[in-house]
PDB file of C-alpha atoms in Angstrom:
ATOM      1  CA  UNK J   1     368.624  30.221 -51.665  1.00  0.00           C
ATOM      2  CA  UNK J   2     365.610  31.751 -49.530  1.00  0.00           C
ATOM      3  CA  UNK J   3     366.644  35.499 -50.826  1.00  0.00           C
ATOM      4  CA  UNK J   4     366.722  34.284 -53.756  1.00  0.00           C
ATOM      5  CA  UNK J   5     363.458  32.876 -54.273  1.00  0.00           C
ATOM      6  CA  UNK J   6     361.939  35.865 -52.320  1.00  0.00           C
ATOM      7  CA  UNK J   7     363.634  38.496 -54.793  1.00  0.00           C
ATOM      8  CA  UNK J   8     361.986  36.183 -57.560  1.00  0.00           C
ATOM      9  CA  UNK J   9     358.637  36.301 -56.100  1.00  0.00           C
ATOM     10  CA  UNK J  10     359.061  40.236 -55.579  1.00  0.00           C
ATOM     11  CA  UNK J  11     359.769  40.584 -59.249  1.00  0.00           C
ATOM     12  CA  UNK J  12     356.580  38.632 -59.998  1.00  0.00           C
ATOM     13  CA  UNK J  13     354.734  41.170 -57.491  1.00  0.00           C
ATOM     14  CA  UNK J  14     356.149  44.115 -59.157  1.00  0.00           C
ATOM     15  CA  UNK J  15     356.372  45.369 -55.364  1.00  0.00           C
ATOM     16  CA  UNK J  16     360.106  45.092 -53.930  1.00  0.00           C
ATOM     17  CA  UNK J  17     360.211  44.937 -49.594  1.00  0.00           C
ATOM     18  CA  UNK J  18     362.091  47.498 -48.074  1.00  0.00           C
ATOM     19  CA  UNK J  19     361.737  45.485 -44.644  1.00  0.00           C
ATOM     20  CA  UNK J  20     361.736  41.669 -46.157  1.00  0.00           C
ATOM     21  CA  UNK J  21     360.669  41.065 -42.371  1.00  0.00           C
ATOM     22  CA  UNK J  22     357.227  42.302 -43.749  1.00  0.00           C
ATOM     23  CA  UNK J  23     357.014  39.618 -46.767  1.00  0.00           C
ATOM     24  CA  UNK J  24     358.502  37.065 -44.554  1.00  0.00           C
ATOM     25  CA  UNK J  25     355.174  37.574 -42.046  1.00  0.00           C
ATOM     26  CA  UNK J  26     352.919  37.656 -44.899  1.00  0.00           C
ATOM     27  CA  UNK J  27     353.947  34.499 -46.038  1.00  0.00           C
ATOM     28  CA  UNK J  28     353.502  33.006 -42.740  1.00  0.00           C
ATOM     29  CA  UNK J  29     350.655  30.698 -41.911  1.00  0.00           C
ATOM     30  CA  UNK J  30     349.028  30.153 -38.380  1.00  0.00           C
ATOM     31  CA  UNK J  31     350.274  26.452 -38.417  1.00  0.00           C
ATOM     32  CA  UNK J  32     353.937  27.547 -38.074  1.00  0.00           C
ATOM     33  CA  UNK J  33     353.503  29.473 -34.629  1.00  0.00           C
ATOM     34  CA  UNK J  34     352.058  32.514 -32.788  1.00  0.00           C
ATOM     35  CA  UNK J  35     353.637  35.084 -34.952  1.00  0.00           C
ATOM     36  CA  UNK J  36     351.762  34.353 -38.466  1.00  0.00           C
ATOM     37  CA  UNK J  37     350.188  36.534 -40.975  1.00  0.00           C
ATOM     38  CA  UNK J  38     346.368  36.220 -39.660  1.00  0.00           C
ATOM     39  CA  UNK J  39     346.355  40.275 -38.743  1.00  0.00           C
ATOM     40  CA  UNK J  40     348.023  41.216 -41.976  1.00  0.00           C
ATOM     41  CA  UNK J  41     345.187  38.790 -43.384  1.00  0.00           C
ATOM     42  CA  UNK J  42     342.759  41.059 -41.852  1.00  0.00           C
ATOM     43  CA  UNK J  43     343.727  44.261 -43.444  1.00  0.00           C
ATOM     44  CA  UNK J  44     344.594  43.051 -46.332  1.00  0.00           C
ATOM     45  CA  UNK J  45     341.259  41.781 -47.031  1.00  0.00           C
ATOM     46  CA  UNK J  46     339.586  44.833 -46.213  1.00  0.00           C
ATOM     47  CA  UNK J  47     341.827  46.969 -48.608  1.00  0.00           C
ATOM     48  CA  UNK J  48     340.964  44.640 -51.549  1.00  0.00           C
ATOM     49  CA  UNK J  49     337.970  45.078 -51.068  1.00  0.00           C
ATOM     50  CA  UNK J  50     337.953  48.746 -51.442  1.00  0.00           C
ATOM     51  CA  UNK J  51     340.331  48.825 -53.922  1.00  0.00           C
ATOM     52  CA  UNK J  52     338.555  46.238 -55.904  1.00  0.00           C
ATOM     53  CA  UNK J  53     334.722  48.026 -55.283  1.00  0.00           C
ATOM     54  CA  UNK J  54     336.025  51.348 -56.287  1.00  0.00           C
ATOM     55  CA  UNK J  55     337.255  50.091 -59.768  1.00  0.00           C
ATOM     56  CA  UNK J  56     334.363  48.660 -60.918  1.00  0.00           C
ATOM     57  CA  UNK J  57     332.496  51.480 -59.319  1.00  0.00           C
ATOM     58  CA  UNK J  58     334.548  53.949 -62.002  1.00  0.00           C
ATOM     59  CA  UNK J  59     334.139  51.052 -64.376  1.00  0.00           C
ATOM     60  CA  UNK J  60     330.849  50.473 -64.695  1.00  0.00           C
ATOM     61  CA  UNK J  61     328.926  53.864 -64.363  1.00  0.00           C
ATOM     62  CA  UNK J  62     325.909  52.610 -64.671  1.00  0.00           C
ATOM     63  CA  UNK J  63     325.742  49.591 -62.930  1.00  0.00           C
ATOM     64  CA  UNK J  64     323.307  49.111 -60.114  1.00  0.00           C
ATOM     65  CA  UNK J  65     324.398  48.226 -56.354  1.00  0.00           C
ATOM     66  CA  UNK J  66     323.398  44.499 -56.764  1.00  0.00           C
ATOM     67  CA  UNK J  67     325.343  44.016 -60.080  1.00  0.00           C
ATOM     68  CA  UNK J  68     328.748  45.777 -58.461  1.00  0.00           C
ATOM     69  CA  UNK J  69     328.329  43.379 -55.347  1.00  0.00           C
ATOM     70  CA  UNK J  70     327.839  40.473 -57.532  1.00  0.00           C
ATOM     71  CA  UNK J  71     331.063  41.598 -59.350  1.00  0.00           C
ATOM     72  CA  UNK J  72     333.044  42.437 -56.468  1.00  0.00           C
ATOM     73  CA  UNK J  73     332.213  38.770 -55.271  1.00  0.00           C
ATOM     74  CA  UNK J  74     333.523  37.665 -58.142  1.00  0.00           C
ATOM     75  CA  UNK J  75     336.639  39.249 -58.194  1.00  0.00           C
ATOM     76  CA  UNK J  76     338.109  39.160 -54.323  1.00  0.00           C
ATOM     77  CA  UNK J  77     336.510  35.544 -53.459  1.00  0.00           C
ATOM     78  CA  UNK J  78     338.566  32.930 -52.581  1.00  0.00           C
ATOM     79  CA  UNK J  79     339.130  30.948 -55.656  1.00  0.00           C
ATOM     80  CA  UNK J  80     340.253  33.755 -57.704  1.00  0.00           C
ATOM     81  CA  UNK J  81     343.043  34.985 -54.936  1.00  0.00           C
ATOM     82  CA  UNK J  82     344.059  31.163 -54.640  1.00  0.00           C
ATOM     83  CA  UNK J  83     344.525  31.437 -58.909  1.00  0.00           C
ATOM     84  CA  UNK J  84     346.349  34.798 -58.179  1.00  0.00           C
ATOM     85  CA  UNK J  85     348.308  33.500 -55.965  1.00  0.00           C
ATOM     86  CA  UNK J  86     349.834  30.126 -57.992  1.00  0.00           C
ATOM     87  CA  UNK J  87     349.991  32.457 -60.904  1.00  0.00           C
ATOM     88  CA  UNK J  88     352.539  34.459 -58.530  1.00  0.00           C
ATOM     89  CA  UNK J  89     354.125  30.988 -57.256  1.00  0.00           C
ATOM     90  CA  UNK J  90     353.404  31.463 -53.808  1.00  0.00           C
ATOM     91  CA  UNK J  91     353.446  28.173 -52.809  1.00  0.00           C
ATOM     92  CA  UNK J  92     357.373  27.776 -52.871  1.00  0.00           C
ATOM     93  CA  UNK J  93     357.599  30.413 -50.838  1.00  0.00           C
ATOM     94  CA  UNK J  94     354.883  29.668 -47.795  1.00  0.00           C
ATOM     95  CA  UNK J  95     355.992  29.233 -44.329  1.00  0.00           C
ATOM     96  CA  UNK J  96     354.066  26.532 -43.016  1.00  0.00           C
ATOM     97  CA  UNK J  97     353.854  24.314 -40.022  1.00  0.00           C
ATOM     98  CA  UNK J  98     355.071  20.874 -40.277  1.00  0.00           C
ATOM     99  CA  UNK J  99     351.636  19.483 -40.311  1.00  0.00           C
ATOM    100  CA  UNK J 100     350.624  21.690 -42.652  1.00  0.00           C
ATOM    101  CA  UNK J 101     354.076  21.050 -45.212  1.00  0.00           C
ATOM    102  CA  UNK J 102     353.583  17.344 -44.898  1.00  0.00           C
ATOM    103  CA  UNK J 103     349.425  17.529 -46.003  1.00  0.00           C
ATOM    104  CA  UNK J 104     349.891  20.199 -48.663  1.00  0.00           C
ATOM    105  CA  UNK J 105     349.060  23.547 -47.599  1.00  0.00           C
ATOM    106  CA  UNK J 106     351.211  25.269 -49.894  1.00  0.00           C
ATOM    107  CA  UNK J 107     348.586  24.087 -52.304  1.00  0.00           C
ATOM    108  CA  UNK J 108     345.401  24.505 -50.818  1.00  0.00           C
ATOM    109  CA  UNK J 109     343.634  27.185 -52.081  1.00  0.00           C
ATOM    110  CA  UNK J 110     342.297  28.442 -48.698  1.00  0.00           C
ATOM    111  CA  UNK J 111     345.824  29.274 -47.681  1.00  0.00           C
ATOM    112  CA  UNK J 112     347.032  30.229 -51.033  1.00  0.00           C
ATOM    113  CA  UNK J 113     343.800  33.302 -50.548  1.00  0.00           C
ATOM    114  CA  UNK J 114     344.648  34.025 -47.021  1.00  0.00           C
ATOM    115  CA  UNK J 115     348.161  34.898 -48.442  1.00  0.00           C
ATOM    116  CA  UNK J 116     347.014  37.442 -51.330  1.00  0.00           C
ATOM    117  CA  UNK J 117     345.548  39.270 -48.337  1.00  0.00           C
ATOM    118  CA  UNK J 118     348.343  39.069 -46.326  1.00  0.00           C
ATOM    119  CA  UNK J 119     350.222  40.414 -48.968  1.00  0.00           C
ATOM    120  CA  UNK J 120     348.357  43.029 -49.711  1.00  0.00           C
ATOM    121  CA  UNK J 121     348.520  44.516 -46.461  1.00  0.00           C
ATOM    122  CA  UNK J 122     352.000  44.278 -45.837  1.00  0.00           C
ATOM    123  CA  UNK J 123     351.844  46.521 -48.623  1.00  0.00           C
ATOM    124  CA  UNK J 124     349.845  48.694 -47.261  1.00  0.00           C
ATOM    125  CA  UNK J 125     351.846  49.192 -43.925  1.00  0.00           C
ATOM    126  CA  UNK J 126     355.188  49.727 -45.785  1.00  0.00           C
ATOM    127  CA  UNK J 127     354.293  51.998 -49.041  1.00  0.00           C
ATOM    128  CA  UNK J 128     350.599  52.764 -48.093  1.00  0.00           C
ATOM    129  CA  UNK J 129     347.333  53.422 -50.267  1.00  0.00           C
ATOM    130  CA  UNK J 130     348.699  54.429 -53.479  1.00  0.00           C
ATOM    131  CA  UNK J 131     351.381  51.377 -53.766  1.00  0.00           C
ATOM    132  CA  UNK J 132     348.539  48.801 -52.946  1.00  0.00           C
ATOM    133  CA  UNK J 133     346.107  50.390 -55.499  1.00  0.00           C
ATOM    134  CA  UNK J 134     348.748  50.517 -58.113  1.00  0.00           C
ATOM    135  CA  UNK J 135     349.689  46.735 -57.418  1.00  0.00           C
ATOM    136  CA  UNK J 136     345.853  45.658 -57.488  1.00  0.00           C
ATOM    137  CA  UNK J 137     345.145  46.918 -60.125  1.00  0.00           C
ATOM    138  CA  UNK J 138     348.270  45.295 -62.053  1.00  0.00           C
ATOM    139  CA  UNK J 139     347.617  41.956 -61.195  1.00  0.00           C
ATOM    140  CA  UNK J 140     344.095  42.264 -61.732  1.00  0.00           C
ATOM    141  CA  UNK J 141     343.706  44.108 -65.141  1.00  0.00           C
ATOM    142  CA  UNK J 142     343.241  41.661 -67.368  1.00  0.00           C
ATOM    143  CA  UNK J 143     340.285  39.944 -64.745  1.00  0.00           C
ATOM    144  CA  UNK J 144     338.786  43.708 -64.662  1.00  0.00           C
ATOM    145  CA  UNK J 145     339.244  44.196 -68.567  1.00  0.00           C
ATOM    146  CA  UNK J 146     337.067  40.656 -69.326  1.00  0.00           C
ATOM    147  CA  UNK J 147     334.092  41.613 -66.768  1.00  0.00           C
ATOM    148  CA  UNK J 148     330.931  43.095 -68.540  1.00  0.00           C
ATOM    149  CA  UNK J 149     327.544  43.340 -66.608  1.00  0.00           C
ATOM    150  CA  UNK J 150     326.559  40.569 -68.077  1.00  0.00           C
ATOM    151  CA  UNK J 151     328.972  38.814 -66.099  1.00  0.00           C
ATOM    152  CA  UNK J 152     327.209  39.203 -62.986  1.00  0.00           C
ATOM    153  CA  UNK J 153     325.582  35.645 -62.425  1.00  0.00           C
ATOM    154  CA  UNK J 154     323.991  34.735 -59.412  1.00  0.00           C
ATOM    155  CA  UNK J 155     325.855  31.993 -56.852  1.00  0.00           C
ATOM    156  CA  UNK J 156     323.731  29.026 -56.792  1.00  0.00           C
ATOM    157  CA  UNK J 157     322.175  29.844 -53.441  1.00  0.00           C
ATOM    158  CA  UNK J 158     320.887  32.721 -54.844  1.00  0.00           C
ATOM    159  CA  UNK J 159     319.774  31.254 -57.452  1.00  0.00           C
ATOM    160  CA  UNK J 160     317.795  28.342 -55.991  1.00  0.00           C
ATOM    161  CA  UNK J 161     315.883  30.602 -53.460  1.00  0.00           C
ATOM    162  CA  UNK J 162     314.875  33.048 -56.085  1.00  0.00           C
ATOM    163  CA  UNK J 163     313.420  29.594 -57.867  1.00  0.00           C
ATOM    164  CA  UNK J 164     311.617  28.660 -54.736  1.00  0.00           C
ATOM    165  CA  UNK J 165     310.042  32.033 -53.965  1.00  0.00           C
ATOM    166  CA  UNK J 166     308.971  32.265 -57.519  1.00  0.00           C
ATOM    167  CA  UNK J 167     306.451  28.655 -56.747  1.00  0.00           C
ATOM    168  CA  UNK J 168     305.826  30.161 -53.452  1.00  0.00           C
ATOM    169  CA  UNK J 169     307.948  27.300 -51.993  1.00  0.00           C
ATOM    170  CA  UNK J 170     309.490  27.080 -48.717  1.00  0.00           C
ATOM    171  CA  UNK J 171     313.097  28.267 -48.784  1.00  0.00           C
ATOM    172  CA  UNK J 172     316.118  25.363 -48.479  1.00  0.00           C
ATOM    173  CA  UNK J 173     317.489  24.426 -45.585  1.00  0.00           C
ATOM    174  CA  UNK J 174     321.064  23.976 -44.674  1.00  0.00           C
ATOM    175  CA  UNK J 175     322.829  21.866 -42.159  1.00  0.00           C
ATOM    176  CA  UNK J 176     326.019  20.973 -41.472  1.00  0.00           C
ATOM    177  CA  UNK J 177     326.221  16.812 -41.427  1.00  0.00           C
ATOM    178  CA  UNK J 178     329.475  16.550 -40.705  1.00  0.00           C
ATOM    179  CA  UNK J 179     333.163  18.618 -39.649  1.00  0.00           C
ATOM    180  CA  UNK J 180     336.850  17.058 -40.699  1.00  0.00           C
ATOM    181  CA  UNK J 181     340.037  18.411 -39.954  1.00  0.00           C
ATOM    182  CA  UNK J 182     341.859  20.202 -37.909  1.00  0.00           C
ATOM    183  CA  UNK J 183     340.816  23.661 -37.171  1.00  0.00           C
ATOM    184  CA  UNK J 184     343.138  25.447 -39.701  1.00  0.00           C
ATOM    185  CA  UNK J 185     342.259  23.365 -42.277  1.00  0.00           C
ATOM    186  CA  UNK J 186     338.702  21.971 -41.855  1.00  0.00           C
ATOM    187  CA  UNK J 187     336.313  20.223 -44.333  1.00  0.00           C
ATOM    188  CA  UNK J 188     332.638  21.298 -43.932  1.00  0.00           C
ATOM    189  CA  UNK J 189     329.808  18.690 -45.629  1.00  0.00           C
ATOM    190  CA  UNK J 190     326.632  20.313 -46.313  1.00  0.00           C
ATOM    191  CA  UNK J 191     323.054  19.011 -46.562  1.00  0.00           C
ATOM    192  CA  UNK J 192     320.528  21.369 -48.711  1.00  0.00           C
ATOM    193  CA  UNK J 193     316.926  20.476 -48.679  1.00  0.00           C
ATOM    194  CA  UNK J 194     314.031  21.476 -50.051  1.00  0.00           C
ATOM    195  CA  UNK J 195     310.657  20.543 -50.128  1.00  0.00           C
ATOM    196  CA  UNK J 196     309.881  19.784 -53.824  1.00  0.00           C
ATOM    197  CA  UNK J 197     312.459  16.826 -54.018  1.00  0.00           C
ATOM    198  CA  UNK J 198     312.333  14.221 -51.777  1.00  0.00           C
ATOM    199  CA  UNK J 199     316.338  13.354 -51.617  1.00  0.00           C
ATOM    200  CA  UNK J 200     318.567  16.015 -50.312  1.00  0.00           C
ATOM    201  CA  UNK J 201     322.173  16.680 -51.833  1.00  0.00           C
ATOM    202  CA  UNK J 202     324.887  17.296 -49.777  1.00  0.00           C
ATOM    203  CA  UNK J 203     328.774  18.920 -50.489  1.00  0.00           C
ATOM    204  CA  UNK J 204     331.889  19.231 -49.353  1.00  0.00           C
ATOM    205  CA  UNK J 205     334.214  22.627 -48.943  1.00  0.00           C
ATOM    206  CA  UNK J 206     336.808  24.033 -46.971  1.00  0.00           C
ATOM    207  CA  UNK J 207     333.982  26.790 -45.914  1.00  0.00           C
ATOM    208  CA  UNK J 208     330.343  26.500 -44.425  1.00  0.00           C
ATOM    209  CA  UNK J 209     329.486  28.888 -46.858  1.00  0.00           C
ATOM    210  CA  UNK J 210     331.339  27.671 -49.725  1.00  0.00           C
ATOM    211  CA  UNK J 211     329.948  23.938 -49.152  1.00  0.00           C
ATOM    212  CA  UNK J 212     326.114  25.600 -48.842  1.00  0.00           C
ATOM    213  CA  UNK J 213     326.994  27.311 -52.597  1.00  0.00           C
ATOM    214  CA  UNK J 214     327.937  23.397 -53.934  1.00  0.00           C
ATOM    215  CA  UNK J 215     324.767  21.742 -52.076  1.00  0.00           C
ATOM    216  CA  UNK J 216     322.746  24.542 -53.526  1.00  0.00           C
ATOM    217  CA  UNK J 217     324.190  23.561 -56.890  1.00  0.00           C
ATOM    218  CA  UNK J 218     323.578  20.201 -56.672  1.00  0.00           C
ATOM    219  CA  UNK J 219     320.105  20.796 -55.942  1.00  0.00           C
ATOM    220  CA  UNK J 220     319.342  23.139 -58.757  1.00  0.00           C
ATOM    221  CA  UNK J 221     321.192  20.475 -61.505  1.00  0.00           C
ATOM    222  CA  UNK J 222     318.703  18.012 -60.425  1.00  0.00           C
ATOM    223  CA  UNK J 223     315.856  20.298 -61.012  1.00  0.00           C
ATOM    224  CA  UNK J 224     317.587  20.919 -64.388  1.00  0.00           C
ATOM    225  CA  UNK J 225     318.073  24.255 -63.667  1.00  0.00           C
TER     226      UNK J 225
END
C-alpha cells in the first residue's frame, strides 16, 4: 500500500525516484525524529528561488527589480507551495510525528510548504539542475502564464507604511502579544499600531512575519484603504 501511494504521488510529480529513500526523507517532518527533511528543506528553498527568479527574469524583460521581487514573492511564498502541494496530494503521503498526525499536520499549510521544498531538493541531489528546472516549471506554468506586471501588488505592510510616510506619520509598530504551540507548529498573535487610530488590531499566523502582513491589513481596512 505505501509503494503504491508513493508511485501515485510520483506520477503526479512527473519526477519518478531512483532512490525512493530520497522521497521518503522529503516527506519527512521534524516531529517524526532526528532524521527529517529540514536540510533538504533548505536547499530546496534556495533552488526555487532561483529557478522561480530566473523565469520571470526571461519573462518579463522589462520589468524593474522591485516588480520581479514582488512577483517572485508571490510565486515561492508559503501559501502558494501549501496549494501546490494539496494539488499534488501530499498530505496522504507525509510522515509525521504522532503529535503532529493526531493535530493535523498533514494539512497545515506550513508543513504542506516545507515539503514542496523538500521535494524540490531531493530532486536536485538525485537528477540535478536541469530535472528541477524542468519540474518547476511544469507545475508552475499555468501560475507563471496568469502573472502580468500588473500583478505585482504590494503586501499590506508595504502598503500601510508607504500610507504613513506619505502624511509624514510615524511608521507602525509591531509586537508580538502572545506565542501558542509547540515549537514546530507555533501560532504567533500580532499587535500593529499606529499613531492616527487610537485602537490597535492584532492577528494571528503560523509566522511572525505572516501575522505582521494580517495586523497590517487589518489596520489599513479600517482606514478604508
Amino acid at each position: 500500500m505505501e509503494s503504491l501511494k508513493y508511485h501515485r504521488l510520483q506520477q503526479r510529480l512527473g519526477y519518478t525516484f531512483v532512490d525512493q529513500k530520497n522521497l521518503q526523507l522529503a516527506l519527512t517532518h521534524r516531529s517524526h525524529g532526528a532524521t527529517n527533511n529540514e536540510r533538504l528543506e533548505f536547499l530546496g528553498d534556495s533552488i526555487l528561488n532561483f529557478v522561480i527568479g530566473e523565469a520571470l527574469f526571461k519573462k518579463f524583460p522589462e520589468a524593474k527589480e522591485g516588480q520581479l521581487s514582488r512577483l517572485r514573492s508571490q510565486m515561492v511564498k508559503g501559501e502558494t507551495l501549501a496549494h501546490l502541494a494539496r494539488e499534488f496530494a501530499f498530505g496522504e503521503c507525509l510522515v509525521l510525528g504522532e503529535g503532529e498526525m493526531k493535530s493535523g499536520g498533514h494539512r497545515r499549510d506550513s508543513i504542506l510548504a516545507d515539503t514542496v521544498e523538500a521535494i524540490i531538493g531531493a530532486i536536485y541531489l538525485e537528477a540535478g539542475l536541469d530535472s528541477c528546472r524542468d519540474r518547476l516549471h511544469s507545475w508552475y506554468a499555468e501560475r507563471l502564464a496568469a502573472l502580468s506586471l500588473e500583478t505585482t501588488v504590494k503586501d499590506a505592510k508595504t502598503r500601510l507604511q508607504e500610507h504613513l510616510q506619505s502624511l509624514q506619520k510615524p511608521l507602525p509598530e509591531y509586537n508580538i502579544v502572545d506565542v501558542n504551540g509547540e515549537a514546530h507548529a507555533q501560532l504567533f498573535t500580532v499587535e500593529c499600531k499606529i499613531a492616527t487610530l487610537s485602537q490597535s488590531a492584532t492577528a494571528q499566523a503560523s509566522s511572525r512575519r505572516e501575522a505582521e502582513k494580517q495586523a497590517a491589513a487589518a489596520v489599513l481596512a479600517r482606514l478604508g484603504l
